[in-house]
Amino acid sequence: MRSLDLEEMRCIPFFRSVEPDQVEAMLRGAFLQRFPAHVELIHTGEPADFLHVVVEGTVEMFSVHRDRETTLGVSGPGDSFILAAVLFDRPYLQSARALVASRILMVPADSVRHAFAADAGFARAVAENLALAYRGAIKELKNQKLRSGLERLANWLLTYDAEHGSRGQFDFPFDKKVLAARLGMAPEVLSRSFAALGAYHVVVQGPSVVIQDMAALRKLAQPCATIDGTGL
Amino acid sequence: MRSLDLEEMRCIPFFRSVEPDQVEAMLRGAFLQRFPAHVELIHTGEPADFLHVVVEGTVEMFSVHRDRETTLGVSGPGDSFILAAVLFDRPYLQSARALVASRILMVPADSVRHAFAADAGFARAVAENLALAYRGAIKELKNQKLRSGLERLANWLLTYDAEHGSRGQFDFPFDKKVLAARLGMAPEVLSRSFAALGAYHVVVQGPSVVIQDMAALRKLAQPCATIDGTGL
DNA sequence: GGTTTCACTTGATAATAGTCAAGCGTCGCG
DNA sequence: CGCGACGCTTGACTATTATCAAGTGAAACC
């Protein structure tokens, strides 16, 4: 890895509150890999050889069973994934693919396990990371089981808007196909859901959305801190 | 707490590989509470004041939103719950109720956080616990999104049978109502699903089940290590 | 410029699951 | 015994979501 990259890696939030020695040790065996869009980074069921951290780009976590596929989450810069599998040397439960061309830091599982055993600060950072991931998964489970597709969409719109300036207006960060998978519905159903949101004064035109009546959408969505809470 | 109980608490798997001092400190402020069946132990959204560990009994984790309720999991002896919320002082994402009369060890959140900060061994045990909980949640999410109700039921039967002697025959450990919630379906649908399993030679009579044709059931269920894997 | 490709939409239909209502059987209790 | 409560089942109906098929429109490519 180039020293310029090394400098960048050291700043990853994940490595904060970790002894410099341990960070160095982990980065020593690590490499920074570029992946083109649509490429599969890891595959469900395989042994966990590397911890992956998204440096740049977007990665979709998904899983396939029989003839069905489902999206389990989307990771962006700073997010690590499959930490749980790497730490305890278990097979991956999820597959990952790059949604756009991405740069991924890959740290050998051994180094991670070694740092976990040697550095209490890192162990605590890992615990915090896992706690957040766990809470995210529980929220996603509640989102799936307690809401209809339309409600999930309404809440996604509100959350995404809130995270991007609350201007009541934005462009989709990825294809609607991907959004449909992310929300756990067929693309056709997403289309119909957008049509249904017309009654709540949500206007979708190509890749752009305008929320004209925030109150109406909020009333439909009924956002809830224990499902949608972000930093929570 | 009585010294007899204290002795029992020290043996909880959760406290293994934790410095005796820290265990003592946590147990000092803790108490052992008995809860009758159906009582709610914790409530979604409330601040996390205590870490709960099931000593005896069964606890259902669930959540309510609008007029819908869903079961997120069932905890038994040795399981702790809401560890993630306690550690980082966040509100509970789930509610918990006792399914049967239960004994619960309640450790003040402060003590847990203190031990986490002071004892690296405990921090690692916590991380392992969280990693398993996270992987469990991901499996549950896949189970929900990738399988139909009938498939979930078929897999539950296979898993439960395997965990209880693989005799192809057992009694339900709780009401079918609860099983329905656990599988994420209405009780009526569970009833119909049992009827549908007749075609696969599964015989349900009152509280007992007999799997007469394991191969047929397995073919329907298509169990999968990355969804159903237990120790995995 | 014309064609192809692909994302998206729309319509028709089917599978899956939830709701409401009625009925059955068991258990506990007066 | 008779009563009621409750867990469970069954039937009829509805809601939600998926699937298949056809069509539109816009960017991409030759």
XYZ file of C-alpha atoms (C1' of nucleotides) in Angstrom:
524
model
C 0.000 0.000 0.000
C 1.228 3.484 -0.740
C 2.122 5.709 2.177
C -0.453 8.254 1.086
C -3.109 5.568 1.343
C -1.717 4.399 4.657
C -2.158 7.910 5.995
C -5.772 7.854 4.852
C -6.424 4.466 6.409
C -5.208 5.543 9.793
C -8.015 8.090 9.886
C -10.781 5.563 9.508
C -13.181 5.964 12.435
C -12.892 2.268 13.054
C -9.262 2.670 14.119
C -9.880 5.472 16.552
C -9.042 4.570 20.156
C -6.835 1.735 18.973
C -3.158 1.642 19.905
C -1.018 2.919 16.992
C 1.050 -0.263 17.167
C -2.012 -2.369 16.548
C -3.215 -0.159 13.729
C 0.177 -0.503 12.085
C 0.138 -4.261 12.551
C -3.293 -4.528 10.960
C -2.414 -2.242 8.068
C 0.848 -4.074 7.427
C -0.846 -7.148 5.998
C -3.795 -5.238 4.589
C -4.362 -4.032 1.076
C -6.531 -1.532 -0.602
C -8.492 -3.040 -3.416
C -10.498 -1.362 -6.144
C -13.651 -3.100 -7.317
C -15.705 -2.132 -10.363
C -19.477 -1.821 -10.026
C -21.559 -4.996 -9.781
C -18.659 -7.181 -8.717
C -19.250 -9.581 -5.851
C -16.801 -8.976 -3.005
C -17.703 -11.788 -0.697
C -20.010 -14.740 -0.932
C -22.393 -16.226 1.640
C -21.038 -19.331 3.334
C -17.365 -18.770 2.615
C -14.818 -18.605 5.424
C -14.058 -15.098 6.664
C -10.533 -14.359 5.485
C -10.579 -10.582 5.516
C -12.288 -7.778 7.323
C -13.607 -5.341 4.728
C -13.902 -1.617 5.277
C -15.502 0.652 2.692
C -13.120 3.516 1.940
C -14.986 4.889 -1.027
C -18.135 3.789 -2.830
C -21.236 1.866 -1.885
C -21.631 -1.810 -1.130
C -24.848 -3.800 -1.009
C -25.164 -6.643 1.462
C -27.493 -9.356 0.214
C -28.271 -13.006 0.393
C -29.720 -15.655 -1.888
C -31.758 -18.697 -0.980
C -33.386 -21.013 -3.498
C -34.511 -18.675 -6.233
C -35.037 -15.666 -4.003
C -32.645 -12.825 -3.259
C -32.922 -10.138 -0.624
C -30.960 -7.044 0.281
C -29.954 -6.875 3.933
C -28.312 -3.468 3.974
C -26.166 -0.935 2.192
C -22.738 0.134 3.458
C -20.961 3.376 2.675
C -17.572 4.974 3.398
C -16.306 4.243 6.909
C -18.518 1.206 7.379
C -16.920 -2.132 7.982
C -18.735 -5.307 7.249
C -18.726 -8.941 8.319
C -16.801 -8.024 11.448
C -18.687 -10.632 13.465
C -17.724 -13.431 11.083
C -14.062 -12.376 10.980
C -13.662 -12.088 14.732
C -14.858 -15.543 15.571
C -13.814 -17.251 12.370
C -17.270 -18.157 11.151
C -18.544 -18.300 7.585
C -20.099 -15.172 6.120
C -23.865 -14.981 6.469
C -24.183 -12.371 3.754
C -22.800 -11.706 0.313
C -21.587 -8.267 -0.732
C -21.436 -6.566 -4.093
C -20.227 -3.149 -5.146
C -23.078 -0.923 -6.304
C -20.628 1.536 -7.835
C -16.873 1.370 -8.363
C -15.461 1.214 -4.839
C -12.259 1.155 -2.852
C -12.201 -1.411 -0.075
C -9.619 -1.884 2.653
C -9.074 -5.571 3.277
C -7.469 -6.538 6.576
C -6.459 -10.181 7.079
C -8.692 -11.893 9.630
C -5.674 -13.065 11.610
C -4.477 -9.514 12.156
C -7.903 -8.459 13.339
C -8.180 -11.355 15.748
C -4.699 -10.681 17.012
C -5.422 -7.016 17.639
C -8.678 -7.981 19.322
C -6.788 -10.255 21.712
C -3.920 -7.843 22.333
C -5.544 -4.435 22.544
C -8.386 -3.774 24.966
C -9.199 -0.473 23.275
C -9.701 -2.241 19.990
C -11.818 -4.906 21.689
C -14.088 -2.169 23.042
C -14.283 -0.437 19.676
C -15.251 -3.769 18.163
C -17.929 -4.268 20.802
C -19.355 -0.832 20.091
C -19.334 -1.532 16.375
C -21.104 -4.853 16.893
C -23.631 -3.297 19.258
C -24.554 -0.726 16.623
C -24.719 -3.389 13.921
C -26.932 -5.522 16.126
C -29.267 -2.658 16.879
C -29.388 -1.849 13.171
C -30.380 -5.415 12.387
C -33.120 -5.372 15.029
C -34.471 -2.118 13.622
C -34.481 -3.600 10.157
C -36.336 -6.646 11.450
C -38.961 -4.428 13.066
C -39.192 -2.319 9.923
C -39.881 -5.475 7.908
C -42.297 -7.150 10.254
C -44.273 -4.211 11.559
C -44.763 -2.105 8.455
C -46.272 -2.486 5.012
C -44.246 -1.807 1.896
C -45.815 1.618 1.490
C -44.982 2.548 5.067
C -41.396 1.399 4.647
C -41.090 3.544 1.552
C -42.610 6.585 3.253
C -40.175 6.239 6.134
C -37.235 5.746 3.841
C -38.102 8.972 2.039
C -38.380 10.881 5.316
C -35.150 9.465 6.718
C -33.179 10.030 3.533
C -34.475 13.573 3.219
C -33.620 14.312 6.854
C -30.089 13.031 6.309
C -29.648 15.201 3.238
C -30.641 18.666 4.270
C -34.369 18.280 4.940
C -35.109 20.194 1.763
C -38.110 18.031 0.960
C -36.463 17.262 -2.334
C -33.633 15.037 -3.534
C -32.400 12.657 -6.191
C -32.172 8.914 -5.665
C -28.667 7.793 -4.740
C -29.112 4.540 -6.637
C -31.443 2.840 -9.092
C -35.034 2.324 -8.052
C -34.440 -1.363 -8.565
C -31.907 -1.260 -5.752
C -34.205 0.802 -3.582
C -36.936 -1.769 -4.116
C -34.617 -4.554 -2.988
C -33.484 -2.439 -0.035
C -37.114 -1.974 1.023
C -37.869 -5.629 0.469
C -40.307 -5.387 -2.417
C -40.463 -6.201 -6.114
C -39.566 -3.288 -8.428
C -43.121 -3.318 -9.787
C -44.490 -2.813 -6.293
C -42.180 0.142 -5.740
C -43.527 1.718 -8.920
C -47.076 1.294 -7.723
C -46.134 2.588 -4.289
C -44.790 5.788 -5.833
C -48.075 6.145 -7.676
C -49.935 5.622 -4.399
C -47.851 8.322 -2.729
C -49.333 10.783 -5.193
C -52.302 10.988 -2.845
C -49.885 12.270 -0.195
C -48.399 14.864 -2.533
C -45.143 13.108 -3.165
C -44.058 13.765 -6.731
C -41.599 11.404 -8.394
C -40.149 12.318 -11.751
C -37.380 10.147 -13.071
C -34.589 10.211 -10.516
C -35.974 13.121 -8.462
C -38.497 13.291 -5.610
C -40.341 16.220 -4.125
C -42.200 15.920 -0.833
C -44.788 18.671 -1.072
C -46.669 17.916 2.106
C -44.338 16.752 4.822
C -47.134 16.503 7.378
C -49.228 14.194 5.217
C -46.278 11.910 4.497
C -45.290 11.856 8.138
C -48.815 10.923 9.120
C -48.695 7.965 6.758
C -45.187 6.930 7.744
C -45.513 7.314 11.524
C -41.760 7.357 12.017
C -40.605 5.886 15.289
C -37.363 6.362 17.211
C -36.978 2.658 17.934
C -37.184 1.702 14.259
C -35.833 4.662 12.323
C -33.556 6.236 14.932
C -30.245 6.879 13.220
C -27.598 7.734 15.788
C -29.718 6.067 18.422
C -28.998 -11.721 47.319
C -28.478 -14.928 49.215
C -25.030 -16.468 49.137
C -26.458 -19.617 47.612
C -27.810 -17.567 44.741
C -24.542 -15.693 44.454
C -22.770 -18.993 44.010
C -25.189 -19.890 41.239
C -24.758 -16.533 39.504
C -21.002 -16.851 39.352
C -21.456 -19.910 37.159
C -23.405 -18.091 34.456
C -21.568 -18.586 31.142
C -21.700 -14.867 30.633
C -19.276 -14.323 33.516
C -16.733 -16.813 32.372
C -13.355 -15.282 31.516
C -14.169 -12.228 33.593
C -11.959 -11.221 36.507
C -13.484 -12.420 39.800
C -13.228 -8.865 41.132
C -15.388 -7.574 38.330
C -17.907 -10.341 38.734
C -18.172 -9.513 42.432
C -18.585 -5.833 41.661
C -21.368 -6.531 39.197
C -23.141 -8.954 41.483
C -22.868 -6.569 44.446
C -25.447 -4.167 43.072
C -27.440 -6.839 41.259
C -30.556 -8.600 42.378
C -32.360 -11.726 41.461
C -35.960 -11.054 40.640
C -38.818 -13.497 40.190
C -41.426 -12.637 37.599
C -44.754 -14.429 37.140
C -45.830 -15.487 33.662
C -47.083 -12.824 31.246
C -45.459 -9.955 33.108
C -43.610 -7.357 31.050
C -39.996 -7.043 32.165
C -38.861 -4.176 30.000
C -40.577 -1.857 27.604
C -39.484 -0.558 24.195
C -38.114 2.961 24.285
C -37.248 3.098 27.972
C -33.710 3.858 29.122
C -31.566 0.802 29.780
C -31.132 0.670 33.550
C -30.317 -2.999 34.019
C -28.738 -5.819 32.133
C -31.058 -8.817 32.356
C -29.884 -12.414 32.385
C -32.343 -15.286 32.327
C -31.511 -17.654 35.176
C -34.598 -19.797 34.913
C -37.646 -19.652 32.679
C -38.389 -18.315 29.213
C -38.639 -14.742 28.033
C -40.174 -13.474 24.813
C -38.669 -10.448 23.121
C -41.254 -8.493 21.153
C -42.158 -5.093 19.868
C -45.319 -3.142 19.132
C -45.905 -0.496 16.493
C -49.262 1.065 15.785
C -51.681 -1.818 16.216
C -49.242 -4.542 15.231
C -47.068 -6.702 17.460
C -44.239 -9.002 16.495
C -42.023 -11.446 18.321
C -38.317 -10.913 17.737
C -36.938 -13.835 19.677
C -37.195 -16.094 22.704
C -34.517 -16.236 25.416
C -33.859 -19.111 27.789
C -31.584 -19.823 30.770
C -28.094 -18.362 30.366
C -29.159 -15.833 27.753
C -28.710 -12.178 28.471
C -30.749 -9.594 26.688
C -30.554 -5.919 25.763
C -26.809 -5.974 26.308
C -26.265 -3.569 23.420
C -28.629 -0.981 24.892
C -27.106 -1.248 28.370
C -23.516 -0.928 27.226
C -23.929 2.280 25.332
C -26.783 3.709 27.340
C -29.381 3.681 24.598
C -33.103 3.072 24.916
C -34.358 -0.491 24.557
C -35.432 -1.421 21.041
C -37.449 -4.390 22.246
C -39.876 -5.217 25.014
C -39.625 -8.431 27.007
C -42.230 -10.500 28.783
C -41.989 -13.702 30.788
C -43.649 -16.598 28.996
C -43.587 -18.681 32.175
C -42.674 -17.802 35.747
C -38.990 -16.853 35.545
C -35.998 -15.845 37.607
C -34.023 -12.971 36.159
C -30.673 -11.596 37.278
C -30.693 -7.825 37.009
C -27.320 -6.097 36.939
C -27.264 -2.295 37.131
C -26.186 -0.752 33.838
C -23.497 1.306 35.572
C -21.803 -1.809 36.923
C -21.827 -3.404 33.478
C -20.369 -0.322 31.844
C -17.747 -0.061 34.552
C -16.696 -3.672 34.144
C -16.620 -3.199 30.393
C -14.240 -0.266 30.776
C -12.070 -1.896 33.443
C -11.773 -5.511 32.360
C -10.549 -6.412 28.898
C -11.661 -10.018 29.333
C -15.180 -8.875 29.985
C -15.041 -6.516 27.013
C -14.088 -9.457 24.801
C -16.830 -11.638 26.245
C -19.278 -8.835 25.532
C -18.028 -8.555 21.968
C -18.482 -12.278 21.450
C -21.962 -12.117 22.896
C -22.860 -9.202 20.628
C -21.372 -10.919 17.596
C -23.555 -13.966 18.197
C -26.611 -11.812 18.806
C -25.919 -9.910 15.594
C -25.526 -13.064 13.586
C -28.724 -14.390 15.117
C -30.578 -11.256 14.055
C -29.236 -11.511 10.506
C -30.328 -15.127 10.311
C -33.771 -14.172 11.532
C -33.953 -11.432 8.918
C -33.039 -13.902 6.185
C -35.510 -16.426 7.555
C -38.252 -13.806 7.336
C -37.422 -12.357 3.967
C -36.362 -15.442 2.049
C -38.912 -17.997 3.184
C -42.672 -18.412 3.192
C -44.550 -19.089 6.398
C -44.802 -22.782 5.606
C -41.072 -23.009 4.992
C -40.316 -21.228 8.256
C -42.532 -23.670 10.103
C -40.934 -26.686 8.414
C -37.485 -25.446 9.369
C -38.521 -24.688 12.918
C -39.794 -28.240 13.294
C -36.551 -29.692 11.941
C -34.351 -27.471 14.089
C -36.324 -28.044 17.252
C -36.358 -31.790 16.681
C -32.619 -31.829 16.044
C -32.021 -29.923 19.284
C -34.153 -32.384 21.227
C -32.865 -35.796 20.368
C -33.769 -36.090 16.681
C -36.484 -38.525 17.586
C -38.829 -37.176 14.942
C -41.318 -36.570 17.680
C -41.771 -33.985 20.433
C -44.195 -31.789 22.351
C -44.435 -28.058 21.846
C -42.489 -26.116 24.458
C -45.046 -23.313 24.438
C -48.529 -22.513 23.147
C -49.073 -22.610 19.416
C -50.113 -18.984 19.671
C -46.593 -18.142 20.792
C -45.079 -20.318 18.089
C -47.161 -18.472 15.509
C -45.850 -15.131 16.764
C -42.320 -16.528 16.836
C -42.654 -17.586 13.189
C -44.219 -14.277 12.250
C -47.689 -15.429 11.283
C -51.241 -15.192 12.578
C -52.366 -18.155 14.736
C -54.964 -19.059 12.115
C -52.267 -19.298 9.486
C -50.221 -21.596 11.695
C -53.230 -23.871 12.031
C -53.641 -24.031 8.283
C -49.923 -24.600 7.860
C -50.097 -27.630 10.135
C -52.934 -28.923 8.008
C -50.830 -28.335 4.891
C -47.948 -30.285 6.423
C -50.204 -33.325 6.437
C -49.196 -33.794 2.808
C -45.619 -34.185 4.055
C -46.594 -36.713 6.705
C -46.277 -34.431 9.678
C -48.935 -35.355 12.220
C -49.982 -32.787 14.801
C -52.240 -33.864 17.639
C -52.829 -31.376 20.402
C -49.440 -30.496 21.848
C -47.510 -33.297 20.131
C -45.891 -33.588 16.704
C -44.639 -36.591 14.808
C -42.467 -36.222 11.735
C -43.097 -39.447 9.858
C -41.124 -38.657 6.737
C -38.027 -36.678 7.554
C -36.846 -36.654 3.940
C -40.097 -35.156 2.666
C -40.089 -32.435 5.309
C -36.457 -31.666 4.669
C -37.121 -31.362 0.967
C -39.820 -28.795 1.672
C -37.804 -26.923 4.289
C -34.454 -26.850 2.474
C -32.568 -26.039 5.660
C -29.473 -23.930 5.164
C -26.415 -23.457 7.366
C -26.400 -19.696 6.918
C -29.971 -19.321 8.123
C -30.582 -22.161 10.528
C -27.057 -22.876 11.733
C -27.183 -23.050 15.511
C -23.685 -22.943 16.958
C -22.508 -21.412 13.724
C -30.480 8.134 -37.760
C -31.983 3.988 -36.476
C -31.685 0.299 -33.478
C -30.869 -1.811 -29.201
C -30.843 -1.940 -24.453
C -32.465 -1.188 -20.142
C -34.856 1.044 -16.451
C -39.157 1.875 -15.348
C -44.249 1.628 -15.616
C -48.834 -0.452 -16.073
C -52.190 -4.138 -16.344
C -53.811 -8.714 -15.316
C -53.445 -12.578 -12.452
C -51.866 -15.510 -8.764
C -49.728 -16.582 -4.367
C -49.343 -15.502 0.339
C -50.912 -13.916 4.587
C -54.207 -11.263 7.669
C -59.029 -10.546 9.508
C -63.536 -11.622 11.041
C -66.692 -14.905 12.515
C -68.271 -19.194 13.954
C -67.580 -23.620 15.950
C -65.226 -27.431 18.587
C -63.095 -29.470 22.563
C -60.814 -29.315 27.007
C -60.158 -27.699 31.366
C -61.306 -25.548 35.622
C -64.805 -24.119 38.639
C -69.121 -23.052 40.926
C -73.282 -31.548 36.193
C -73.399 -27.220 33.666
C -71.038 -23.077 32.675
C -67.651 -20.274 30.825
C -62.972 -19.339 29.420
C -59.699 -20.277 26.337
C -56.827 -22.456 22.892
C -57.289 -24.052 18.675
C -59.455 -24.922 14.143
C -62.167 -23.889 9.939
C -64.532 -21.125 6.542
C -65.184 -16.981 3.979
C -63.366 -12.858 2.699
C -59.895 -9.150 2.210
C -55.351 -7.117 1.888
C -50.813 -7.271 0.515
C -47.281 -8.598 -2.365
C -45.230 -11.277 -6.207
C -45.208 -12.723 -10.963
C -45.875 -12.536 -15.826
C -46.497 -9.879 -19.793
C -46.678 -5.928 -22.479
C -45.592 -1.279 -23.276
C -43.061 3.430 -22.837
C -39.209 6.362 -22.948
C -34.561 7.670 -22.813
C -29.775 6.953 -23.146
C -26.206 4.262 -25.702
C -24.243 2.322 -29.582
C -23.286 1.239 -34.346
